[in-house]
Amino acid sequence: MTVRARDTRTLSVAFALFAVGLLAVVAIFVLAAMNRQAPWLWAVSMGLPIGLIVGVAHVVRRR
């Protein structure tokens, strides 16, 4: 069974979005502990659920 290039790219994008979103969520909590804010991190943190959705869609589509 061979892996198509598009499947690999989709999964890589899902992992990247999830990782960036997770780092943004951690950064939000760290900044909150230091009484600082970065409103743009809220937008970046949306990568976490989007990456999760793309990853789940990738798995469902391959079945």
CSV table of N, CA and C in Angstrom, one decimal, residues 4-54:
chain,number,residue,atom,x,y,z
A,4,ARG,N,0.0,8.3,-0.9
A,4,ARG,CA,0.0,9.4,-1.9
A,4,ARG,C,0.6,10.7,-1.3
A,5,ALA,N,1.1,11.5,-2.1
A,5,ALA,CA,1.8,12.8,-1.7
A,5,ALA,C,0.7,13.7,-1.0
A,6,ARG,N,-0.5,13.7,-1.6
A,6,ARG,CA,-1.5,14.6,-1.0
A,6,ARG,C,-1.9,14.2,0.4
A,7,ASP,N,-2.0,12.9,0.6
A,7,ASP,CA,-2.3,12.4,2.0
A,7,ASP,C,-1.2,12.8,3.0
A,8,THR,N,0.0,12.7,2.6
A,8,THR,CA,1.1,13.0,3.5
A,8,THR,C,1.1,14.5,3.8
A,9,ARG,N,0.8,15.3,2.7
A,9,ARG,CA,0.8,16.8,2.9
A,9,ARG,C,-0.4,17.2,3.8
A,10,THR,N,-1.5,16.5,3.7
A,10,THR,CA,-2.7,16.8,4.5
A,10,THR,C,-2.4,16.5,6.0
A,11,LEU,N,-1.8,15.4,6.2
A,11,LEU,CA,-1.5,15.0,7.6
A,11,LEU,C,-0.4,16.0,8.2
A,12,SER,N,0.6,16.4,7.4
A,12,SER,CA,1.6,17.3,7.8
A,12,SER,C,1.0,18.7,8.2
A,13,VAL,N,0.0,19.1,7.4
A,13,VAL,CA,-0.6,20.4,7.6
A,13,VAL,C,-1.4,20.3,8.9
A,14,ALA,N,-2.1,19.2,9.1
A,14,ALA,CA,-2.9,18.9,10.3
A,14,ALA,C,-2.0,19.0,11.6
A,15,PHE,N,-0.9,18.3,11.5
A,15,PHE,CA,0.1,18.3,12.7
A,15,PHE,C,0.6,19.7,12.9
A,16,ALA,N,1.0,20.4,11.9
A,16,ALA,CA,1.5,21.8,12.0
A,16,ALA,C,0.5,22.7,12.6
A,17,LEU,N,-0.7,22.7,12.1
A,17,LEU,CA,-1.8,23.6,12.7
A,17,LEU,C,-2.0,23.2,14.2
A,18,PHE,N,-2.1,21.9,14.5
A,18,PHE,CA,-2.4,21.5,15.8
A,18,PHE,C,-1.2,22.0,16.8
A,19,ALA,N,0.0,21.8,16.3
A,19,ALA,CA,1.2,22.2,17.1
A,19,ALA,C,1.2,23.7,17.4
A,20,VAL,N,1.0,24.5,16.3
A,20,VAL,CA,1.0,25.9,16.5
A,20,VAL,C,-0.1,26.4,17.4
A,21,GLY,N,-1.3,25.8,17.2
A,21,GLY,CA,-2.4,26.1,18.1
A,21,GLY,C,-2.1,25.8,19.6
A,22,LEU,N,-1.5,24.6,19.8
A,22,LEU,CA,-1.2,24.2,21.1
A,22,LEU,C,-0.2,25.1,21.8
A,23,LEU,N,0.8,25.5,21.0
A,23,LEU,CA,1.8,26.5,21.5
A,23,LEU,C,1.2,27.8,21.9
A,24,ALA,N,0.2,28.2,21.0
A,24,ALA,CA,-0.5,29.5,21.3
A,24,ALA,C,-1.3,29.4,22.6
A,25,VAL,N,-1.9,28.3,22.8
A,25,VAL,CA,-2.7,28.2,24.0
A,25,VAL,C,-1.8,28.2,25.3
A,26,VAL,N,-0.7,27.5,25.2
A,26,VAL,CA,0.3,27.5,26.3
A,26,VAL,C,0.8,28.9,26.5
A,27,ALA,N,1.1,29.7,25.4
A,27,ALA,CA,1.6,31.0,25.5
A,27,ALA,C,0.5,31.9,26.2
A,28,ILE,N,-0.7,31.7,25.8
A,28,ILE,CA,-1.8,32.5,26.4
A,28,ILE,C,-1.8,32.4,28.0
A,29,PHE,N,-1.7,31.1,28.4
A,29,PHE,CA,-1.7,30.9,29.9
A,29,PHE,C,-0.4,31.5,30.5
A,30,VAL,N,0.7,31.3,29.9
A,30,VAL,CA,2.0,31.9,30.4
A,30,VAL,C,1.9,33.4,30.5
A,31,LEU,N,1.4,34.0,29.5
A,31,LEU,CA,1.3,35.5,29.5
A,31,LEU,C,0.3,35.9,30.5
A,32,ALA,N,-0.8,35.2,30.7
A,32,ALA,CA,-1.8,35.5,31.7
A,32,ALA,C,-1.2,35.4,33.1
A,33,ALA,N,-0.3,34.5,33.3
A,33,ALA,CA,0.3,34.4,34.6
A,33,ALA,C,1.3,35.6,34.9
A,34,MET,N,1.7,36.2,33.8
A,34,MET,CA,2.6,37.3,34.0
A,34,MET,C,1.9,38.7,33.8
A,35,ASN,N,0.5,38.6,33.9
A,35,ASN,CA,-0.4,39.8,33.7
A,35,ASN,C,-0.1,40.5,32.4
A,36,ARG,N,0.1,39.8,31.4
A,36,ARG,CA,0.2,40.4,30.0
A,36,ARG,C,-0.8,39.8,29.1
A,37,GLN,N,-1.0,40.5,28.0
A,37,GLN,CA,-2.0,40.0,27.0
A,37,GLN,C,-1.4,40.1,25.6
A,38,ALA,N,-1.8,39.2,24.7
A,38,ALA,CA,-1.4,39.3,23.3
A,38,ALA,C,-2.7,38.8,22.6
A,39,PRO,N,-3.6,39.8,22.2
A,39,PRO,CA,-4.8,39.4,21.6
A,39,PRO,C,-4.7,38.6,20.3
A,40,TRP,N,-3.6,38.8,19.6
A,40,TRP,CA,-3.4,38.0,18.3
A,40,TRP,C,-3.2,36.5,18.6
A,41,LEU,N,-2.8,36.2,19.8
A,41,LEU,CA,-2.7,34.7,20.1
A,41,LEU,C,-4.0,34.0,20.1
A,42,TRP,N,-5.1,34.7,20.4
A,42,TRP,CA,-6.4,34.1,20.4
A,42,TRP,C,-6.7,33.6,19.0
A,43,ALA,N,-6.4,34.4,18.0
A,43,ALA,CA,-6.6,34.0,16.6
A,43,ALA,C,-5.7,32.8,16.2
A,44,VAL,N,-4.4,32.8,16.7
A,44,VAL,CA,-3.5,31.8,16.3
A,44,VAL,C,-3.9,30.5,17.0
A,45,SER,N,-4.5,30.6,18.2
A,45,SER,CA,-4.9,29.4,18.9
A,45,SER,C,-6.0,28.6,18.2
A,46,MET,N,-6.7,29.2,17.3
A,46,MET,CA,-7.7,28.5,16.5
A,46,MET,C,-7.1,27.4,15.6
A,47,GLY,N,-5.8,27.4,15.5
A,47,GLY,CA,-5.1,26.3,14.7
A,47,GLY,C,-5.2,25.0,15.4
A,48,LEU,N,-5.4,25.0,16.7
A,48,LEU,CA,-5.6,23.7,17.4
A,48,LEU,C,-6.8,23.0,17.0
A,49,PRO,N,-8.0,23.5,17.1
A,49,PRO,CA,-9.2,22.8,16.6
A,49,PRO,C,-9.2,22.6,15.1
A,50,ILE,N,-8.7,23.5,14.4
A,50,ILE,CA,-8.7,23.3,12.9
A,50,ILE,C,-7.7,22.2,12.5
A,51,GLY,N,-6.6,22.1,13.2
A,51,GLY,CA,-5.7,21.0,12.9
A,51,GLY,C,-6.3,19.7,13.3
A,52,LEU,N,-7.0,19.7,14.4
A,52,LEU,CA,-7.7,18.4,14.9
A,52,LEU,C,-8.8,18.0,13.8
A,53,ILE,N,-9.5,19.0,13.3
A,53,ILE,CA,-10.6,18.7,12.3
A,53,ILE,C,-9.9,18.1,11.0
A,54,VAL,N,-8.9,18.8,10.6
A,54,VAL,CA,-8.2,18.3,9.4
A,54,VAL,C,-7.6,16.9,9.6
